[in-house]
PDB file of C-alpha atoms and ligand atoms in Angstrom:
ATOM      1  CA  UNK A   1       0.000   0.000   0.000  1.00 75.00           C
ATOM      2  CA  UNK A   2       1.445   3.308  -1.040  1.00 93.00           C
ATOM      3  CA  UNK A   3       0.515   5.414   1.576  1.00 98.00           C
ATOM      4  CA  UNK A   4      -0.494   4.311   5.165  1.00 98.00           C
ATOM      5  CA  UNK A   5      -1.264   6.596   8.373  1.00 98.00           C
ATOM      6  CA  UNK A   6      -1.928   4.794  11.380  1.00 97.00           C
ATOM      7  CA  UNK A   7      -3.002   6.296  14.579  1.00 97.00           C
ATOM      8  CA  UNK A   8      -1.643   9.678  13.476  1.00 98.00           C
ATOM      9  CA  UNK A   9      -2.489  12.344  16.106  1.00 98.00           C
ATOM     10  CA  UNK A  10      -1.300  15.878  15.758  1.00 98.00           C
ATOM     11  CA  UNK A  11      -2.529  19.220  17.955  1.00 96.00           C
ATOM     12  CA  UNK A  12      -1.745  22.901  17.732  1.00 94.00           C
ATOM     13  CA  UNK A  13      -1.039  24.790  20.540  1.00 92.00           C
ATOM     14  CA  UNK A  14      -4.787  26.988  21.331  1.00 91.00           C
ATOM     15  CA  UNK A  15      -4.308  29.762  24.129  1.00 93.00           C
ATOM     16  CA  UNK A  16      -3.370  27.310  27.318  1.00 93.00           C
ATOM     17  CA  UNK A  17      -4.511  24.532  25.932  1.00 93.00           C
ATOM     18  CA  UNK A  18      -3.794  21.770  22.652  1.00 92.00           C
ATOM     19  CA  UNK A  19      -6.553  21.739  19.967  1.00 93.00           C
ATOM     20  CA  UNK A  20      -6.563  18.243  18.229  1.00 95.00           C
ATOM     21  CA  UNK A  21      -6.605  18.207  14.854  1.00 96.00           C
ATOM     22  CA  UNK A  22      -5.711  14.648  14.007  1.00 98.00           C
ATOM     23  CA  UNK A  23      -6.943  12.082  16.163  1.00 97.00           C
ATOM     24  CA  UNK A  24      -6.456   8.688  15.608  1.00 96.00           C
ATOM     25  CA  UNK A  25      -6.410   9.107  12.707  1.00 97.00           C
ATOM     26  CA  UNK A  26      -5.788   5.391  10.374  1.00 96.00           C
ATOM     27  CA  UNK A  27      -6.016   5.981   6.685  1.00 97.00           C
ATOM     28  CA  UNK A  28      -4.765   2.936   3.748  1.00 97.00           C
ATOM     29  CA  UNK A  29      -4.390   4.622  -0.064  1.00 98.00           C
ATOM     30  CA  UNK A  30      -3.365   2.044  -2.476  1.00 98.00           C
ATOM     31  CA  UNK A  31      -1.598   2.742  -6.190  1.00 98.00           C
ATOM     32  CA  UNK A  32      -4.416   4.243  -8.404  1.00 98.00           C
ATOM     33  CA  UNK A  33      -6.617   4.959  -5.810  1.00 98.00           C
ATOM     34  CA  UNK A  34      -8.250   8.353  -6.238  1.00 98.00           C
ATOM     35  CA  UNK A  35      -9.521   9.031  -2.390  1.00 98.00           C
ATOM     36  CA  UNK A  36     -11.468  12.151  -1.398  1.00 97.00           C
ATOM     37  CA  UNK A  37     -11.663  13.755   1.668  1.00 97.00           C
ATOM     38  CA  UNK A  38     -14.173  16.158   2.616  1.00 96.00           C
ATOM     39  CA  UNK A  39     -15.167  18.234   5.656  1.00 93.00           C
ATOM     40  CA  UNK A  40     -15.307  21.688   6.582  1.00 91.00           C
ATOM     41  CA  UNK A  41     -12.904  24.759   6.730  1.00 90.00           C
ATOM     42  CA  UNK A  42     -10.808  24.401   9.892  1.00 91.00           C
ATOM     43  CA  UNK A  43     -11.630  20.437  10.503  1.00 93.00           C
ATOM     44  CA  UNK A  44      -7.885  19.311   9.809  1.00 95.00           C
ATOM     45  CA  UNK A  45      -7.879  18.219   6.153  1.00 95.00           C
ATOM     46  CA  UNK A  46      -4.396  20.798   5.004  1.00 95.00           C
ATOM     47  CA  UNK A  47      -3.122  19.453   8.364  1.00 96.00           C
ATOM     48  CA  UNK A  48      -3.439  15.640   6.690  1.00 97.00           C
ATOM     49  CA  UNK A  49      -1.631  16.159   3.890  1.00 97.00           C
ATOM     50  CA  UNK A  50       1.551  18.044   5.651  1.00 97.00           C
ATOM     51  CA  UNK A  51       1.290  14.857   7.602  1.00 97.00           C
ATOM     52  CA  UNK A  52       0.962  12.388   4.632  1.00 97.00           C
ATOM     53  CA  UNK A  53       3.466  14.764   2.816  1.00 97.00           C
ATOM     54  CA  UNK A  54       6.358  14.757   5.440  1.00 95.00           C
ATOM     55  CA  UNK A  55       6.288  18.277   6.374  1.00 95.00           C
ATOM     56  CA  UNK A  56       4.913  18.208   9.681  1.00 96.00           C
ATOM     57  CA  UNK A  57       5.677  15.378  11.806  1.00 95.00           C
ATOM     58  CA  UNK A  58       3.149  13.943  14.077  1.00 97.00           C
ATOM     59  CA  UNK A  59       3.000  13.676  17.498  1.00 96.00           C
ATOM     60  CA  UNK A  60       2.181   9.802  17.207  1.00 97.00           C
ATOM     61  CA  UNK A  61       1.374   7.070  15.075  1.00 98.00           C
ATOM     62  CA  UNK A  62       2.781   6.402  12.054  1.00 97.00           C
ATOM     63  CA  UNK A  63       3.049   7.231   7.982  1.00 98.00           C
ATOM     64  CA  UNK A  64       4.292   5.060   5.644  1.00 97.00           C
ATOM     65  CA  UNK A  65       5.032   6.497   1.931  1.00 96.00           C
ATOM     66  CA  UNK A  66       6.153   3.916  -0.363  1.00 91.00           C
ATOM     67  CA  UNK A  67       6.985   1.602   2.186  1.00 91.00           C
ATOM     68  CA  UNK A  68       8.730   3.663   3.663  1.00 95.00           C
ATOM     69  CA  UNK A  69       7.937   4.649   7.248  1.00 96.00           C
ATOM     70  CA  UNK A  70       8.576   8.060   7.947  1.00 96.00           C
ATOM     71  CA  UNK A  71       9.207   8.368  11.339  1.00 93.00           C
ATOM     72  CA  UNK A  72      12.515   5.905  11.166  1.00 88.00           C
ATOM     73  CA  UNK A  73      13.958   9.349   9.139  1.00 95.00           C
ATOM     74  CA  UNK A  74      16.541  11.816   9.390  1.00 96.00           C
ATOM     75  CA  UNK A  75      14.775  15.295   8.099  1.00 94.00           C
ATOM     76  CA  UNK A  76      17.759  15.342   4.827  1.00 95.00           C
ATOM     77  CA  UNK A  77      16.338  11.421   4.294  1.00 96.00           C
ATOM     78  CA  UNK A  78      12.606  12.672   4.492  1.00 96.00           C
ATOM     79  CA  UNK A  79      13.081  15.510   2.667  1.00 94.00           C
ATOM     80  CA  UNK A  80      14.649  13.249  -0.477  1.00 93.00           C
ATOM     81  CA  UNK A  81      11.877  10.589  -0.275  1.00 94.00           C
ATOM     82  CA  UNK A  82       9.503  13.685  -0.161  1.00 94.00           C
ATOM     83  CA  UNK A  83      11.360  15.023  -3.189  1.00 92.00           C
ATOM     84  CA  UNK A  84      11.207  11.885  -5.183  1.00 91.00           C
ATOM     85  CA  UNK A  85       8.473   9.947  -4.396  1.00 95.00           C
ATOM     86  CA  UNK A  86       5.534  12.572  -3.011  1.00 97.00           C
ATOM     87  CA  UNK A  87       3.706  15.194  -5.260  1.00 96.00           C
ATOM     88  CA  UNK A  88       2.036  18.493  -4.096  1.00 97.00           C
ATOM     89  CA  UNK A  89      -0.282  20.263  -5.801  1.00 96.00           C
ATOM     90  CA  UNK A  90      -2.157  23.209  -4.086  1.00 89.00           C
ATOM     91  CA  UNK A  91      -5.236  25.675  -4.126  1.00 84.00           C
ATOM     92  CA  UNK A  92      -3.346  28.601  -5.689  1.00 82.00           C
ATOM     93  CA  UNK A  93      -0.729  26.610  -8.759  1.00 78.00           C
ATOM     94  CA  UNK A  94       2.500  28.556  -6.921  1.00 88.00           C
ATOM     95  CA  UNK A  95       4.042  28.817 -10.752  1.00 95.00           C
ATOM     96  CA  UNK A  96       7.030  30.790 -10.923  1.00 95.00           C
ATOM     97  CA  UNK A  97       5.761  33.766 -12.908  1.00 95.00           C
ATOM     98  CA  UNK A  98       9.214  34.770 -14.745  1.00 96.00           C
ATOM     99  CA  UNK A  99       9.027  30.765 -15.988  1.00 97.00           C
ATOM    100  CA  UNK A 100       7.450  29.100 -19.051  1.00 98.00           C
ATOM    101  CA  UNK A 101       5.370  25.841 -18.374  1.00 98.00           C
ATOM    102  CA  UNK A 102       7.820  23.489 -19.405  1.00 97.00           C
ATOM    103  CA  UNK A 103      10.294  25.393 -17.297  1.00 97.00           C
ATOM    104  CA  UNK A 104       8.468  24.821 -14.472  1.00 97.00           C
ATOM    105  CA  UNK A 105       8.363  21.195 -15.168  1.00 97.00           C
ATOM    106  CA  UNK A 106      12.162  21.077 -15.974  1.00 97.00           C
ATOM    107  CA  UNK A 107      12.827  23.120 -12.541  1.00 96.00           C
ATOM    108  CA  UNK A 108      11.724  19.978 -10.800  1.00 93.00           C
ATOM    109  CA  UNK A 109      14.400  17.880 -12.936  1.00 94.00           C
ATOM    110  CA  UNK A 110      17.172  19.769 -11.869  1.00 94.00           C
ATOM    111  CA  UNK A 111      15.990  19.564  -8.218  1.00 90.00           C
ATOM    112  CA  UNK A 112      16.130  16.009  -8.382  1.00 87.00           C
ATOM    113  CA  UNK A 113      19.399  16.061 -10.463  1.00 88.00           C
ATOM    114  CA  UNK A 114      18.144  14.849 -13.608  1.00 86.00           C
ATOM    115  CA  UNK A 115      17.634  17.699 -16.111  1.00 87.00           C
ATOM    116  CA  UNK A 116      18.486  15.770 -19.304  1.00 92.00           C
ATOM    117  CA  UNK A 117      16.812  14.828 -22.470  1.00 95.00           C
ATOM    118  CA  UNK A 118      14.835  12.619 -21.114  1.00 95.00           C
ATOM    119  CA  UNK A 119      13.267  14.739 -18.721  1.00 96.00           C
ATOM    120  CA  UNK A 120      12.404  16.994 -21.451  1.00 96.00           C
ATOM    121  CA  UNK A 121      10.575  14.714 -23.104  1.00 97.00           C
ATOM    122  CA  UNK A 122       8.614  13.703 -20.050  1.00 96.00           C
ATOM    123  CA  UNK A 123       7.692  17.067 -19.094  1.00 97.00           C
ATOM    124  CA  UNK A 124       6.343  17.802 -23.037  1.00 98.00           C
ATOM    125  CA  UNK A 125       4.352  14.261 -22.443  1.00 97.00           C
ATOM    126  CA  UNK A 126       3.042  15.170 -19.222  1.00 97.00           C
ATOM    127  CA  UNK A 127       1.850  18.418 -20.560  1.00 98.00           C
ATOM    128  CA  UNK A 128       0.807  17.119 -23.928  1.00 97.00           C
ATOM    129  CA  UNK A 129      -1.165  15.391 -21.267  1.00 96.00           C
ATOM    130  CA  UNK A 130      -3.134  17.672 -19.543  1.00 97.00           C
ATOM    131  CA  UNK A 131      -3.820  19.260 -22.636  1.00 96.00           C
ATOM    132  CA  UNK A 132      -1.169  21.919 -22.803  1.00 97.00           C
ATOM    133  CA  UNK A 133       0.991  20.835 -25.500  1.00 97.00           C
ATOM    134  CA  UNK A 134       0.587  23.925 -27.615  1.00 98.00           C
ATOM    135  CA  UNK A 135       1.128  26.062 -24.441  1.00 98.00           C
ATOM    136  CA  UNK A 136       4.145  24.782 -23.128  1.00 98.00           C
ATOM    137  CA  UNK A 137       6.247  28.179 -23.528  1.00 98.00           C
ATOM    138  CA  UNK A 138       3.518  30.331 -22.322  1.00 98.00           C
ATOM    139  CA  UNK A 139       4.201  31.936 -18.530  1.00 98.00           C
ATOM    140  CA  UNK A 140       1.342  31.748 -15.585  1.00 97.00           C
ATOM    141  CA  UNK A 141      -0.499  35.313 -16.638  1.00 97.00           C
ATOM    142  CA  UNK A 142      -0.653  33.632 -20.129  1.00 97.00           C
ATOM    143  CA  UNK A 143      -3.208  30.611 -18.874  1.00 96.00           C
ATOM    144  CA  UNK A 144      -6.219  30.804 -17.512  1.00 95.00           C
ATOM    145  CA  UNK A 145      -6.617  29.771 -13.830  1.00 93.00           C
ATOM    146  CA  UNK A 146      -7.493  25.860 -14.861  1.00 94.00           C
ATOM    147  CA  UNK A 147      -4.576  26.235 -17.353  1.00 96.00           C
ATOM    148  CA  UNK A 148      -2.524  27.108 -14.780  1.00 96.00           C
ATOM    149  CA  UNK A 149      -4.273  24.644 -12.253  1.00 95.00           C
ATOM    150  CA  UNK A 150      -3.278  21.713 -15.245  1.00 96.00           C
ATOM    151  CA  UNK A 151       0.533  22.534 -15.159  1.00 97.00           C
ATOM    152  CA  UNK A 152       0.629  22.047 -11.564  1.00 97.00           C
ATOM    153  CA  UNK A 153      -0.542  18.553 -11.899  1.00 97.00           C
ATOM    154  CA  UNK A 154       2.042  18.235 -14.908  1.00 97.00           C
ATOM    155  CA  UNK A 155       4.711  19.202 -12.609  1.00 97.00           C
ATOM    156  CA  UNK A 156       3.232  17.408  -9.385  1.00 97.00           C
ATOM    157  CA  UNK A 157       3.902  14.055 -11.770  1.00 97.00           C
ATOM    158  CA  UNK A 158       6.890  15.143 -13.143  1.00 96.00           C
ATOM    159  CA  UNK A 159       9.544  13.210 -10.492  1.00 91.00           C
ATOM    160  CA  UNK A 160       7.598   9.788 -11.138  1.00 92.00           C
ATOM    161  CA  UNK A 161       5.559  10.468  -7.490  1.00 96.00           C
ATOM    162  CA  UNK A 162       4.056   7.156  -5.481  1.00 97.00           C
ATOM    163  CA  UNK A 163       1.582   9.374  -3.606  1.00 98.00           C
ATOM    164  CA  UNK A 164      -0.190  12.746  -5.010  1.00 98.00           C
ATOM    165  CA  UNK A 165      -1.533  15.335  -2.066  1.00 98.00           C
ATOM    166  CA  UNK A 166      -3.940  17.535  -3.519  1.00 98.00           C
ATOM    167  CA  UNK A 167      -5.277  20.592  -1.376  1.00 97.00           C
ATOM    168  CA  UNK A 168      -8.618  22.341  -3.181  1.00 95.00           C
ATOM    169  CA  UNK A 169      -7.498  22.081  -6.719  1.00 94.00           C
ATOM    170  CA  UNK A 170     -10.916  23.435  -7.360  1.00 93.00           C
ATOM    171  CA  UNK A 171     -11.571  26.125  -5.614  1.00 90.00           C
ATOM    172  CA  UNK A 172     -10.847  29.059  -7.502  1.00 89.00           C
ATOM    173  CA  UNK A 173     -12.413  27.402 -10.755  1.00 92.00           C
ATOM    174  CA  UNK A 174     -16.046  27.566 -11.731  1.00 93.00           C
ATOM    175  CA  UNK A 175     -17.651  24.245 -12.040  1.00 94.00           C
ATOM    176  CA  UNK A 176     -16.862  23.089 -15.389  1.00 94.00           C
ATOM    177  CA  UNK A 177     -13.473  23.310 -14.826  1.00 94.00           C
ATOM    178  CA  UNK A 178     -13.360  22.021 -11.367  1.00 94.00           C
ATOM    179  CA  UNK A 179     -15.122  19.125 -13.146  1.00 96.00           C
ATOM    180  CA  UNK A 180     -12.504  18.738 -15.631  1.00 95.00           C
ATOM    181  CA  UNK A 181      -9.627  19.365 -12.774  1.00 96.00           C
ATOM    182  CA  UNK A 182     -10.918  16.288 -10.875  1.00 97.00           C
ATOM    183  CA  UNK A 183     -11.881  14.044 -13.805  1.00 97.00           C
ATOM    184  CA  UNK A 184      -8.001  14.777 -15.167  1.00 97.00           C
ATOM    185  CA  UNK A 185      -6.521  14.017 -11.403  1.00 97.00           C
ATOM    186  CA  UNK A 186      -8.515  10.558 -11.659  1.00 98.00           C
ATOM    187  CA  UNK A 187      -7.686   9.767 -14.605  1.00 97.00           C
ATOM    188  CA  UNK A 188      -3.994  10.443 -13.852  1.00 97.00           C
ATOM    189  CA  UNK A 189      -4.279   8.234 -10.922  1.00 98.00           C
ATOM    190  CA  UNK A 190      -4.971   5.591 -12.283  1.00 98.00           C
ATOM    191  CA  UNK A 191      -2.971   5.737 -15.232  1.00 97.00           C
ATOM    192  CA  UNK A 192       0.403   6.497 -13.298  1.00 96.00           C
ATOM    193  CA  UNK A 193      -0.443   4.271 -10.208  1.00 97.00           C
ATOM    194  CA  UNK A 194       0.021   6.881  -7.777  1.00 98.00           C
ATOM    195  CA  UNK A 195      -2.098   7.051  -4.501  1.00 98.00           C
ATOM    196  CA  UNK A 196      -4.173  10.209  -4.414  1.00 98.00           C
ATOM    197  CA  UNK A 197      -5.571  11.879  -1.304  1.00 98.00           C
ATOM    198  CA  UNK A 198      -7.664  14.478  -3.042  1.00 98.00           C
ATOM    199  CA  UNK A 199      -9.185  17.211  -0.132  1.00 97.00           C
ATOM    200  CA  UNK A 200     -12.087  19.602  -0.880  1.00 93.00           C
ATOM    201  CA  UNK A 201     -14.802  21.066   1.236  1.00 88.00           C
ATOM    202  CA  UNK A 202     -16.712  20.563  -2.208  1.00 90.00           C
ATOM    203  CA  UNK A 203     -18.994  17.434  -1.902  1.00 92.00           C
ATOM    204  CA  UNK A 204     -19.822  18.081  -5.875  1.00 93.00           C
ATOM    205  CA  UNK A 205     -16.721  16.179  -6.748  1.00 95.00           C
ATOM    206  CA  UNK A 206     -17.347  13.619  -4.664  1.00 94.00           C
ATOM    207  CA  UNK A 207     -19.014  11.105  -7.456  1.00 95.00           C
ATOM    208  CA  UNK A 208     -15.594  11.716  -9.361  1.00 97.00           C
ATOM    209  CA  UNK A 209     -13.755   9.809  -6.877  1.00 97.00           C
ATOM    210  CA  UNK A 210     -12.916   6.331  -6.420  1.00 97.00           C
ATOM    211  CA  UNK A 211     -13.511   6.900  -2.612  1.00 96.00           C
ATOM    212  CA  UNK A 212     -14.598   9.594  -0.354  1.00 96.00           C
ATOM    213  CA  UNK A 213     -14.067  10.057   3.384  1.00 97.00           C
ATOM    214  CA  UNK A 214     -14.849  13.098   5.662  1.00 96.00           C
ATOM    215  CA  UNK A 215     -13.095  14.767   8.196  1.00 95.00           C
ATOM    216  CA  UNK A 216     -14.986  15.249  11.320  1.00 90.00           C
ATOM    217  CA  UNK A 217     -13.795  16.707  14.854  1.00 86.00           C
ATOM    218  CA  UNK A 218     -10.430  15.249  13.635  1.00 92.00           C
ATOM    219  CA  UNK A 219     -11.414  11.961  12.770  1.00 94.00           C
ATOM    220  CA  UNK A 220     -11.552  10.252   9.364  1.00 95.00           C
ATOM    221  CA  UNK A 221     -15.651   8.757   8.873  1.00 92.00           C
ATOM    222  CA  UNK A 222     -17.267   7.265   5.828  1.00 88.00           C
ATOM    223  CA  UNK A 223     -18.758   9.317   3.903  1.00 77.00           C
ATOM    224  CA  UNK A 224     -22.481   8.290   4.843  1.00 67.00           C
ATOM    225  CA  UNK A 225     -21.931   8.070   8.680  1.00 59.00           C
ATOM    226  CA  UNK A 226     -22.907  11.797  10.556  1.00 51.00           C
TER     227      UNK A 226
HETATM  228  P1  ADP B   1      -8.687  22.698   6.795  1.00 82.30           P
HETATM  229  O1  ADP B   1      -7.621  22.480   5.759  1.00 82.30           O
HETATM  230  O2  ADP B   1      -9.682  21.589   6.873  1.00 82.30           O
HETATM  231  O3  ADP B   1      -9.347  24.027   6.633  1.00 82.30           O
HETATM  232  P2  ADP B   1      -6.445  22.913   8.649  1.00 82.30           P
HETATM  233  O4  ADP B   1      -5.768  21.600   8.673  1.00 82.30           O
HETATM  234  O5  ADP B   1      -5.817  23.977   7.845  1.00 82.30           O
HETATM  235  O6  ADP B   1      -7.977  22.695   8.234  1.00 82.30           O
HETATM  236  O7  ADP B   1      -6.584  23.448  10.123  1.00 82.30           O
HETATM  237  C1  ADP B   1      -7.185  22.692  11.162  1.00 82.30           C
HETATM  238  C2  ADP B   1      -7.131  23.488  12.463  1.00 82.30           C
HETATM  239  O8  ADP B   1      -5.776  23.608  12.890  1.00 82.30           O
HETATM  240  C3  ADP B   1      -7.677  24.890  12.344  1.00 82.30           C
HETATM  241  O9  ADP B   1      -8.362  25.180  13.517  1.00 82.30           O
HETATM  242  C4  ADP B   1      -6.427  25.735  12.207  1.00 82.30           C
HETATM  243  O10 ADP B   1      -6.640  27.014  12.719  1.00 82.30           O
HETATM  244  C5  ADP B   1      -5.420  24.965  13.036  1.00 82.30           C
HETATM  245  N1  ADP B   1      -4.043  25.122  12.547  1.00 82.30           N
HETATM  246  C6  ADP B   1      -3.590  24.770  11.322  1.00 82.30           C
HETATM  247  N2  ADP B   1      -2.270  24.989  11.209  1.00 82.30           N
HETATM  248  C7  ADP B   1      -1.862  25.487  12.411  1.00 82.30           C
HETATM  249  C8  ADP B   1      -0.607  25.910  12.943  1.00 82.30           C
HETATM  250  N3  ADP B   1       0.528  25.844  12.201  1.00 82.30           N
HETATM  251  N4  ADP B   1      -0.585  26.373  14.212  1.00 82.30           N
HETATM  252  C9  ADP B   1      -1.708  26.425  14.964  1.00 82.30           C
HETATM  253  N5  ADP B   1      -2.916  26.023  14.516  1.00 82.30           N
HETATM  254  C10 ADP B   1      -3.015  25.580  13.265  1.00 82.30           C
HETATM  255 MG1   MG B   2      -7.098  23.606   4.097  1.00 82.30          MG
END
């Protein structure tokens, strides 16, 4: 299984108190699974994925990405696993604006030490494949937001990831294009094999998925219980 949590609790510090924002929380996402998770503003789900993701650490339990359990880590080893094996895509694309599409792509190559030929390619496949292959030298201010929303999954594949962490893809698109946003994501999912924790306080999306849980008072639930 790609990407396990198990018993993950995490709290933030709230005046003289803790407020928990994970708790318990046990969560199995296998290769090509496109799982949603909904639930409110505030009820924890940003705080998931910086735990699935390796950029917050949790106060218990454990994550494994890629077999991989995090905790056994050193931060340089965690940050290189997240490097190589986790992609991020966020509610605002965070595209360099001085940089074309495919530079943004290539950017993550030479991160990872790989700029080549080769990586070229892939990054004109992967935005051939999200439907940008005629708008590969344009910069961010020349796409529209779900243009710019499409590189961002181009470049969250771009370092061959095991798991995907995707934080409200859709919510500065209008429907149509949230639609098409979470139809692509699916679709990549499956065809790359990557484990997708998709998180929206949008339930409209919800059919898209392959799975849908809900965040509730820091707990994962089915989707049908409360
Ligand atoms: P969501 O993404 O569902 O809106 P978040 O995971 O962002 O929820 O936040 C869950 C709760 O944790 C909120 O009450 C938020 O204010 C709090 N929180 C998030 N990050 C921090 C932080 N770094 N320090 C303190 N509190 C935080
Ligand atoms: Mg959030």
């Amino acid at each position: 299984m790609t990407l396990t949590l198990a018993d993950v609790r995490l709290s933030y510090p709230d005046g003289d108190s803790r407020t928990v924002v994970l708790d318990r929380i046990g969560l199995v996402v296998p290769p090509g699974e496109l799982l949603a998770v909904t639930g409110p503003s505030g009820s924890g789900k940003s705080s998931l994925l910086a735990v699935a993701g390796a950029l917050v650490t949790p106060e218990a339990g454990t994550v494994t990405v890629d077999g991989v359990p995090l905790g056994g880590l050193r931060p340089a080893e965690r940050d290189r696993l997240r490097r190589s094996r986790i992609g991020f895509v966020f509610q605002q694309s965070n595209l360099l604006a001085s940089h074309t599409a495919l530079d943004q792509l290539m950017l993550i190559a030479h991160i990872n030490g790989a700029p080549g030929r080769a990586a070229a390619e892939r990054a004109r496949r992967l935005l051939a494949r999200v439907g940008l292959a005629d708008k590969a030298h344009r910069r961010p201010h020349q796409l529209s937001g779900g243009e710019r929303q499409r590189v961002g999954v181009a470049r969250a594949l771009m370092g061959d990831p095991a798991v995907l962490l995707v934080d409200e893809p859709t919510s500065a698109l209008d429907h149509d294009r949230g639609t098409a946003i979470v139809e692509l994501l699916r679709d990549v999912t499956h065809e790359h094999r990557v484990a997708t924790v998709l998180v929206t306080h949008d339930t409209q999306y919800l059919p898209l998925a392959d799975r849908a849980l809900r965040m509730c008072d820091g707990r994962l639930v089915d989707h049908a219980a409360a």
